[in-house]
mmCIF file of C-alpha atoms and ligand atoms in Angstrom:
data_model
loop_
_atom_site.group_PDB
_atom_site.id
_atom_site.type_symbol
_atom_site.label_atom_id
_atom_site.label_comp_id
_atom_site.label_asym_id
_atom_site.label_seq_id
_atom_site.Cartn_x
_atom_site.Cartn_y
_atom_site.Cartn_z
ATOM 1 C CA UNK A 11 3.332 -15.366 -28.137
ATOM 2 C CA UNK A 12 3.036 -12.961 -25.178
ATOM 3 C CA UNK A 13 0.991 -9.798 -25.624
ATOM 4 C CA UNK A 14 3.074 -6.684 -25.140
ATOM 5 C CA UNK A 15 1.656 -4.654 -22.272
ATOM 6 C CA UNK A 16 1.828 -0.891 -22.631
ATOM 7 C CA UNK A 17 0.161 -0.413 -19.241
ATOM 8 C CA UNK A 18 0.389 -2.435 -16.056
ATOM 9 C CA UNK A 19 -2.134 -5.288 -15.920
ATOM 10 C CA UNK A 20 -3.507 -4.143 -12.540
ATOM 11 C CA UNK A 21 -3.840 -0.496 -11.427
ATOM 12 C CA UNK A 22 -0.634 1.015 -10.089
ATOM 13 C CA UNK A 23 -0.024 4.659 -9.243
ATOM 14 C CA UNK A 24 3.084 6.076 -10.881
ATOM 15 C CA UNK A 25 3.391 3.384 -13.534
ATOM 16 C CA UNK A 26 5.090 4.676 -16.659
ATOM 17 C CA UNK A 27 2.294 3.936 -19.117
ATOM 18 C CA UNK A 28 2.310 7.507 -20.443
ATOM 19 C CA UNK A 29 6.014 7.240 -21.082
ATOM 20 C CA UNK A 30 6.201 3.699 -22.366
ATOM 21 C CA UNK A 31 6.396 4.464 -26.085
ATOM 22 C CA UNK A 32 9.315 6.844 -25.571
ATOM 23 C CA UNK A 33 10.951 4.481 -23.080
ATOM 24 C CA UNK A 34 10.797 1.627 -25.603
ATOM 25 C CA UNK A 35 12.263 3.819 -28.341
ATOM 26 C CA UNK A 36 15.056 4.884 -26.012
ATOM 27 C CA UNK A 37 15.868 1.280 -25.088
ATOM 28 C CA UNK A 38 15.927 0.267 -28.763
ATOM 29 C CA UNK A 39 17.843 3.290 -30.045
ATOM 30 C CA UNK A 40 20.383 3.990 -27.325
ATOM 31 C CA UNK A 41 20.797 0.801 -25.275
ATOM 32 C CA UNK A 42 21.017 -1.875 -27.973
ATOM 33 C CA UNK A 43 24.618 -2.671 -27.050
ATOM 34 C CA UNK A 44 23.233 -4.178 -23.819
ATOM 35 C CA UNK A 45 20.832 -6.533 -25.625
ATOM 36 C CA UNK A 46 22.574 -9.489 -23.946
ATOM 37 C CA UNK A 47 23.491 -7.579 -20.811
ATOM 38 C CA UNK A 48 21.887 -6.856 -17.454
ATOM 39 C CA UNK A 49 19.128 -4.312 -16.789
ATOM 40 C CA UNK A 50 18.194 -3.501 -13.192
ATOM 41 C CA UNK A 51 14.722 -2.031 -12.730
ATOM 42 C CA UNK A 52 15.539 -0.967 -9.162
ATOM 43 C CA UNK A 53 12.230 0.813 -8.457
ATOM 44 C CA UNK A 54 10.153 -1.722 -10.324
ATOM 45 C CA UNK A 55 6.666 -0.697 -9.131
ATOM 46 C CA UNK A 56 4.311 -2.549 -11.440
ATOM 47 C CA UNK A 57 7.119 -4.151 -13.469
ATOM 48 C CA UNK A 58 5.991 -2.362 -16.613
ATOM 49 C CA UNK A 59 9.492 -1.234 -17.570
ATOM 50 C CA UNK A 60 10.968 -4.705 -16.907
ATOM 51 C CA UNK A 61 8.275 -6.316 -19.013
ATOM 52 C CA UNK A 62 8.956 -3.983 -21.929
ATOM 53 C CA UNK A 63 12.750 -4.378 -21.748
ATOM 54 C CA UNK A 64 12.375 -8.173 -21.780
ATOM 55 C CA UNK A 65 10.065 -7.993 -24.792
ATOM 56 C CA UNK A 66 12.590 -5.854 -26.673
ATOM 57 C CA UNK A 67 15.704 -7.833 -25.651
ATOM 58 C CA UNK A 68 14.656 -11.403 -24.786
ATOM 59 C CA UNK A 69 18.282 -12.445 -24.157
ATOM 60 C CA UNK A 70 18.932 -9.709 -21.608
ATOM 61 C CA UNK A 71 18.888 -10.464 -17.894
ATOM 62 C CA UNK A 72 16.151 -8.201 -16.570
ATOM 63 C CA UNK A 73 15.862 -7.803 -12.805
ATOM 64 C CA UNK A 74 12.574 -6.417 -11.526
ATOM 65 C CA UNK A 75 12.605 -5.154 -7.958
ATOM 66 C CA UNK A 76 9.079 -5.771 -6.730
ATOM 67 C CA UNK A 77 9.333 -3.636 -3.604
ATOM 68 C CA UNK A 78 5.561 -3.110 -3.371
ATOM 69 C CA UNK A 79 4.495 -6.758 -3.624
ATOM 70 C CA UNK A 80 2.832 -6.256 -7.005
ATOM 71 C CA UNK A 81 3.482 -9.909 -7.929
ATOM 72 C CA UNK A 82 1.263 -11.004 -5.067
ATOM 73 C CA UNK A 83 -1.580 -8.974 -6.565
ATOM 74 C CA UNK A 84 -0.900 -10.521 -9.976
ATOM 75 C CA UNK A 85 -0.911 -14.007 -8.470
ATOM 76 C CA UNK A 86 -4.473 -13.404 -7.254
ATOM 77 C CA UNK A 87 -5.799 -11.803 -10.417
ATOM 78 C CA UNK A 88 -8.400 -14.539 -11.034
ATOM 79 C CA UNK A 89 -9.847 -14.015 -7.546
ATOM 80 C CA UNK A 90 -9.989 -10.278 -8.232
ATOM 81 C CA UNK A 91 -11.800 -10.973 -11.514
ATOM 82 C CA UNK A 92 -14.326 -13.236 -9.800
ATOM 83 C CA UNK A 93 -15.090 -10.542 -7.209
ATOM 84 C CA UNK A 94 -15.452 -7.928 -9.960
ATOM 85 C CA UNK A 95 -18.005 -10.109 -11.732
ATOM 86 C CA UNK A 96 -20.015 -10.159 -8.505
ATOM 87 C CA UNK A 97 -19.690 -6.385 -8.065
ATOM 88 C CA UNK A 98 -20.529 -5.382 -11.630
ATOM 89 C CA UNK A 99 -24.366 -5.557 -11.314
ATOM 90 C CA UNK A 100 -24.089 -2.809 -8.675
ATOM 91 C CA UNK A 101 -21.704 -0.754 -10.776
ATOM 92 C CA UNK A 102 -22.283 -1.073 -14.511
ATOM 93 C CA UNK A 103 -25.587 0.885 -14.523
ATOM 94 C CA UNK A 104 -23.835 4.148 -13.613
ATOM 95 C CA UNK A 105 -22.245 6.670 -15.936
ATOM 96 C CA UNK A 106 -18.579 7.537 -15.624
ATOM 97 C CA UNK A 107 -17.829 9.618 -12.475
ATOM 98 C CA UNK A 108 -21.373 9.179 -11.124
ATOM 99 C CA UNK A 109 -21.647 8.491 -7.371
ATOM 100 C CA UNK A 110 -23.117 5.100 -6.463
ATOM 101 C CA UNK A 111 -26.319 4.973 -4.375
ATOM 102 C CA UNK A 112 -25.821 4.102 -0.722
ATOM 103 C CA UNK A 113 -27.554 0.714 -1.330
ATOM 104 C CA UNK A 114 -25.087 -0.244 -4.034
ATOM 105 C CA UNK A 115 -22.176 0.900 -1.878
ATOM 106 C CA UNK A 116 -23.374 -1.339 0.980
ATOM 107 C CA UNK A 117 -23.996 -4.247 -1.387
ATOM 108 C CA UNK A 118 -20.445 -3.993 -2.766
ATOM 109 C CA UNK A 119 -18.951 -3.747 0.727
ATOM 110 C CA UNK A 120 -20.943 -6.838 1.725
ATOM 111 C CA UNK A 121 -19.709 -8.721 -1.359
ATOM 112 C CA UNK A 122 -16.103 -7.900 -0.465
ATOM 113 C CA UNK A 123 -16.667 -9.037 3.146
ATOM 114 C CA UNK A 124 -18.246 -12.301 1.963
ATOM 115 C CA UNK A 125 -15.336 -13.103 -0.349
ATOM 116 C CA UNK A 126 -12.870 -12.201 2.367
ATOM 117 C CA UNK A 127 -14.640 -14.572 4.786
ATOM 118 C CA UNK A 128 -14.417 -17.318 2.162
ATOM 119 C CA UNK A 129 -10.620 -16.870 2.206
ATOM 120 C CA UNK A 130 -10.250 -14.864 -1.005
ATOM 121 C CA UNK A 131 -7.359 -12.438 -1.411
ATOM 122 C CA UNK A 132 -8.768 -8.913 -1.525
ATOM 123 C CA UNK A 133 -6.753 -6.544 -3.692
ATOM 124 C CA UNK A 134 -7.688 -3.298 -1.912
ATOM 125 C CA UNK A 135 -5.601 -1.187 -4.279
ATOM 126 C CA UNK A 136 -7.462 -2.490 -7.310
ATOM 127 C CA UNK A 137 -10.923 -2.169 -5.763
ATOM 128 C CA UNK A 138 -10.216 1.325 -4.499
ATOM 129 C CA UNK A 139 -8.954 2.431 -7.901
ATOM 130 C CA UNK A 140 -12.187 1.099 -9.414
ATOM 131 C CA UNK A 141 -14.456 2.666 -6.771
ATOM 132 C CA UNK A 142 -12.782 5.827 -5.429
ATOM 133 C CA UNK A 143 -13.160 9.150 -7.146
ATOM 134 C CA UNK A 144 -10.192 10.692 -8.925
ATOM 135 C CA UNK A 145 -7.644 7.947 -8.576
ATOM 136 C CA UNK A 146 -7.804 7.583 -4.782
ATOM 137 C CA UNK A 147 -6.083 4.537 -3.355
ATOM 138 C CA UNK A 148 -6.588 2.346 -0.278
ATOM 139 C CA UNK A 149 -3.767 0.010 0.730
ATOM 140 C CA UNK A 150 -5.804 -2.053 3.133
ATOM 141 C CA UNK A 151 -9.246 -2.763 4.483
ATOM 142 C CA UNK A 152 -9.100 -0.015 7.127
ATOM 143 C CA UNK A 153 -8.319 2.677 4.561
ATOM 144 C CA UNK A 154 -10.870 1.231 2.153
ATOM 145 C CA UNK A 155 -13.685 1.264 4.678
ATOM 146 C CA UNK A 156 -13.098 4.892 5.605
ATOM 147 C CA UNK A 157 -14.227 6.009 2.144
ATOM 148 C CA UNK A 158 -17.597 7.788 2.383
ATOM 149 C CA UNK A 159 -18.736 7.411 -1.221
ATOM 150 C CA UNK A 160 -18.065 5.117 -4.137
ATOM 151 C CA UNK A 161 -18.049 6.319 -7.728
ATOM 152 C CA UNK A 162 -18.222 4.654 -11.074
ATOM 153 C CA UNK A 163 -14.774 5.474 -12.397
ATOM 154 C CA UNK A 164 -15.572 4.098 -15.856
ATOM 155 C CA UNK A 165 -18.486 3.742 -18.251
ATOM 156 C CA UNK A 166 -20.140 0.322 -17.863
ATOM 157 C CA UNK A 167 -18.860 -2.868 -16.287
ATOM 158 C CA UNK A 168 -15.307 -3.261 -15.055
ATOM 159 C CA UNK A 169 -13.499 -5.472 -17.532
ATOM 160 C CA UNK A 170 -11.591 -8.554 -16.494
ATOM 161 C CA UNK A 171 -7.902 -8.100 -15.843
ATOM 162 C CA UNK A 172 -5.332 -10.207 -17.678
ATOM 163 C CA UNK A 173 -1.618 -10.619 -16.929
ATOM 164 C CA UNK A 174 -0.820 -13.705 -18.999
ATOM 165 C CA UNK A 175 2.918 -13.954 -19.627
ATOM 166 C CA UNK A 176 3.519 -10.469 -18.209
ATOM 167 C CA UNK A 177 6.639 -11.294 -16.169
ATOM 168 C CA UNK A 178 7.823 -14.299 -18.153
ATOM 169 C CA UNK A 179 11.611 -14.439 -18.252
ATOM 170 C CA UNK A 180 11.996 -11.526 -15.837
ATOM 171 C CA UNK A 181 13.944 -12.119 -12.596
ATOM 172 C CA UNK A 182 11.999 -10.939 -9.561
ATOM 173 C CA UNK A 183 13.596 -9.694 -6.338
ATOM 174 C CA UNK A 184 12.225 -7.664 -3.438
ATOM 175 C CA UNK A 185 14.672 -5.435 -1.556
ATOM 176 C CA UNK A 186 15.762 -1.903 -0.936
ATOM 177 C CA UNK A 187 16.861 -0.410 -4.265
ATOM 178 C CA UNK A 188 20.134 0.848 -2.829
ATOM 179 C CA UNK A 189 21.054 -2.652 -1.596
ATOM 180 C CA UNK A 190 20.232 -4.111 -4.988
ATOM 181 C CA UNK A 191 22.381 -1.586 -6.851
ATOM 182 C CA UNK A 192 25.316 -2.215 -4.470
ATOM 183 C CA UNK A 193 25.159 -5.949 -5.209
ATOM 184 C CA UNK A 194 26.179 -5.145 -8.778
ATOM 185 C CA UNK A 195 29.107 -2.905 -7.843
ATOM 186 C CA UNK A 196 31.866 -3.201 -10.417
ATOM 187 C CA UNK A 197 29.657 -4.908 -13.008
ATOM 188 C CA UNK A 198 28.399 -3.283 -16.161
ATOM 189 C CA UNK A 199 24.655 -3.085 -15.728
ATOM 190 C CA UNK A 200 22.047 -0.681 -17.040
ATOM 191 C CA UNK A 201 20.470 1.067 -14.047
ATOM 192 C CA UNK A 202 16.827 1.838 -14.730
ATOM 193 C CA UNK A 203 15.858 4.180 -11.908
ATOM 194 C CA UNK A 204 12.297 5.369 -11.457
ATOM 195 C CA UNK A 205 12.197 6.373 -7.772
ATOM 196 C CA UNK A 206 9.259 8.186 -6.171
ATOM 197 C CA UNK A 207 9.489 11.786 -7.277
ATOM 198 C CA UNK A 208 10.346 14.397 -4.699
ATOM 199 C CA UNK A 209 7.563 16.939 -4.086
ATOM 200 C CA UNK A 210 4.850 14.816 -5.717
ATOM 201 C CA UNK A 211 2.000 12.633 -4.421
ATOM 202 C CA UNK A 212 3.301 9.250 -3.217
ATOM 203 C CA UNK A 213 0.204 7.964 -1.427
ATOM 204 C CA UNK A 214 -0.060 4.899 -3.684
ATOM 205 C CA UNK A 215 3.270 3.506 -2.431
ATOM 206 C CA UNK A 216 4.011 1.651 0.766
ATOM 207 C CA UNK A 217 7.169 3.639 1.468
ATOM 208 C CA UNK A 218 8.545 6.919 2.632
ATOM 209 C CA UNK A 219 10.873 8.559 0.125
ATOM 210 C CA UNK A 220 12.554 11.824 0.989
ATOM 211 C CA UNK A 221 15.450 14.074 0.072
ATOM 212 C CA UNK A 222 17.963 11.952 1.967
ATOM 213 C CA UNK A 223 16.945 8.833 0.000
ATOM 214 C CA UNK A 224 17.227 10.759 -3.239
ATOM 215 C CA UNK A 225 20.741 11.964 -2.341
ATOM 216 C CA UNK A 226 21.846 8.455 -1.320
ATOM 217 C CA UNK A 227 20.599 7.147 -4.644
ATOM 218 C CA UNK A 228 22.456 9.830 -6.596
ATOM 219 C CA UNK A 229 25.666 8.749 -4.854
ATOM 220 C CA UNK A 230 25.165 5.270 -6.326
ATOM 221 C CA UNK A 231 24.391 6.507 -9.825
ATOM 222 C CA UNK A 232 26.736 5.370 -12.573
ATOM 223 C CA UNK A 233 26.707 4.930 -16.303
ATOM 224 C CA UNK A 234 24.839 3.485 -18.137
ATOM 225 C CA UNK A 235 21.593 4.682 -16.577
ATOM 226 C CA UNK A 236 18.087 5.917 -17.234
ATOM 227 C CA UNK A 237 16.764 8.138 -14.460
ATOM 228 C CA UNK A 238 13.142 9.246 -14.347
ATOM 229 C CA UNK A 239 12.195 12.514 -12.753
ATOM 230 C CA UNK A 240 9.864 15.444 -13.082
ATOM 231 C CA UNK A 241 9.886 19.191 -13.454
ATOM 232 C CA UNK A 242 7.975 19.216 -10.153
ATOM 233 C CA UNK A 243 11.098 17.898 -8.433
ATOM 234 C CA UNK A 244 13.315 20.652 -9.861
ATOM 235 C CA UNK A 245 15.660 17.988 -11.142
ATOM 236 C CA UNK A 246 17.259 19.964 -13.962
ATOM 237 C CA UNK A 247 18.377 22.772 -11.646
ATOM 238 C CA UNK A 248 19.850 20.128 -9.354
ATOM 239 C CA UNK A 249 21.712 18.438 -12.220
ATOM 240 C CA UNK A 250 23.071 21.769 -13.490
ATOM 241 C CA UNK A 251 24.388 22.380 -9.999
ATOM 242 C CA UNK A 252 26.065 18.941 -9.861
ATOM 243 C CA UNK A 253 27.734 19.586 -13.208
ATOM 244 C CA UNK A 254 28.911 23.021 -12.057
ATOM 245 C CA UNK A 255 30.455 21.314 -9.025
ATOM 246 C CA UNK A 256 32.393 19.032 -11.365
ATOM 247 C CA UNK A 257 30.292 15.864 -10.878
ATOM 248 C CA UNK A 258 31.129 13.589 -13.821
ATOM 249 C CA UNK A 259 28.092 11.353 -13.562
ATOM 250 C CA UNK A 260 25.710 13.843 -15.153
ATOM 251 C CA UNK A 261 28.210 15.388 -17.559
ATOM 252 C CA UNK A 262 26.891 15.242 -21.152
ATOM 253 C CA UNK A 263 23.639 13.668 -20.028
ATOM 254 C CA UNK A 264 20.769 13.364 -22.497
ATOM 255 C CA UNK A 265 17.100 13.909 -21.832
ATOM 256 C CA UNK A 266 13.672 12.980 -23.189
ATOM 257 C CA UNK A 267 10.491 14.628 -22.043
ATOM 258 C CA UNK A 268 6.832 13.579 -21.764
ATOM 259 C CA UNK A 269 3.762 15.413 -20.587
ATOM 260 C CA UNK A 270 1.637 13.180 -18.439
ATOM 261 C CA UNK A 271 -2.113 12.896 -18.432
ATOM 262 C CA UNK A 272 -3.264 15.830 -16.249
ATOM 263 C CA UNK A 273 -3.615 18.122 -19.231
ATOM 264 C CA UNK A 274 -2.369 21.700 -19.339
ATOM 265 C CA UNK A 275 -1.588 21.850 -15.609
ATOM 266 C CA UNK A 276 0.866 18.980 -15.694
ATOM 267 C CA UNK A 277 4.571 19.683 -15.748
ATOM 268 C CA UNK A 278 6.755 17.459 -17.905
ATOM 269 C CA UNK A 279 8.358 14.246 -16.764
ATOM 270 C CA UNK A 280 11.880 13.452 -17.876
ATOM 271 C CA UNK A 281 14.015 10.479 -18.742
ATOM 272 C CA UNK A 282 17.586 11.554 -18.059
ATOM 273 C CA UNK A 283 20.073 9.077 -19.413
ATOM 274 C CA UNK A 284 23.600 8.161 -20.378
ATOM 275 C CA UNK A 285 24.056 5.056 -22.442
ATOM 276 C CA UNK A 286 27.755 4.445 -21.751
ATOM 277 C CA UNK A 287 30.574 4.327 -24.239
ATOM 278 C CA UNK A 288 32.076 0.925 -23.662
ATOM 279 C CA UNK A 289 30.789 -1.978 -25.728
ATOM 280 C CA UNK A 290 29.976 -5.275 -24.043
ATOM 281 C CA UNK A 291 30.727 -7.350 -27.100
HETATM 282 C C1 SAM B 329 7.529 5.820 -9.648
HETATM 283 S S1 SAM B 329 7.271 4.275 -8.902
HETATM 284 C C2 SAM B 329 7.917 3.169 -10.100
HETATM 285 C C3 SAM B 329 6.929 2.860 -11.188
HETATM 286 C C4 SAM B 329 7.383 1.811 -12.182
HETATM 287 N N1 SAM B 329 8.477 2.257 -13.008
HETATM 288 C C5 SAM B 329 6.210 1.413 -13.053
HETATM 289 O O1 SAM B 329 6.201 1.718 -14.264
HETATM 290 O O2 SAM B 329 5.290 0.807 -12.518
HETATM 291 C C6 SAM B 329 8.453 4.220 -7.637
HETATM 292 C C7 SAM B 329 8.470 2.909 -6.869
HETATM 293 O O3 SAM B 329 9.593 2.841 -5.994
HETATM 294 C C8 SAM B 329 9.188 2.134 -4.830
HETATM 295 N N2 SAM B 329 10.174 2.386 -3.769
HETATM 296 C C9 SAM B 329 10.165 3.346 -2.810
HETATM 297 N N3 SAM B 329 11.244 3.255 -2.008
HETATM 298 C C10 SAM B 329 11.965 2.214 -2.471
HETATM 299 C C11 SAM B 329 13.180 1.620 -2.078
HETATM 300 N N4 SAM B 329 13.883 2.075 -1.036
HETATM 301 N N5 SAM B 329 13.631 0.566 -2.780
HETATM 302 C C12 SAM B 329 12.945 0.091 -3.839
HETATM 303 N N6 SAM B 329 11.766 0.618 -4.274
HETATM 304 C C13 SAM B 329 11.286 1.670 -3.595
HETATM 305 C C14 SAM B 329 7.801 2.697 -4.572
HETATM 306 O O4 SAM B 329 7.105 1.905 -3.654
HETATM 307 C C15 SAM B 329 7.242 2.697 -6.000
HETATM 308 O O5 SAM B 329 6.724 1.456 -6.331
#
């Protein structure tokens, strides 16, 4: 029996952990007619949505687009755990959000260098999320080594990560989302679209994502779909405008809302969806 993950096994910026309960309810309530159909998680990120869809509908074909190489990080999770065990003595004595002494910072940097020289895979994103204040991320060694101070981002030792069975049964691809969607032209598939949000912080991703990409994606949008966006991106005004212009794709769309973790300041995130009217069976 595989544990159901409600957050990604390794840190990933933009993962939908704060939305996962509502996402699962939506999949169960509104997309059950596709239980044996195809779901395309075109902006897969950490694979969290793919994992949850597969847990809910084991017979569905679930395609996870691993554009960021998250699977490579998962494949090396035991190496990451071993390095964390070595780092913990320099880390676990601090309180949450306390800066580490310069000696402990140097000791940790030395430990990472030693493991790297032994041929270990170094998951810079994970180590930076453990050591950088306020959710900072480093994609590589150069970015990591620029950081002036390390912090204890949790109380006590860093726990061991576990991804057992996480992507079991899920099909993994790695390509541009637009190319992937085009491959399924003419087929009835559920498009699960969680692109980088316009006008929000995207530093955790390897890509550039701008207005042009967003508009290209909208041109490929078709029912049934679930589209994630945020109040920060002004998406509802945009959709109203599309409907006013007679665009059918958003007509009669439905919406669910979630407030993400940044407290009162955060604007809501949305799942905008249409579940389709045709039955597969
Ligand atoms: C909001 S995140 C998705 C998070 C994911 N739903 C999760 O729960 O982990 C958006 C993702 O789209 C990826 N991305 C950006 N441009 C892309 C493209 N052209 N094709 C596919 N993925 C892309 C980013 O690198 C990032 O991983």
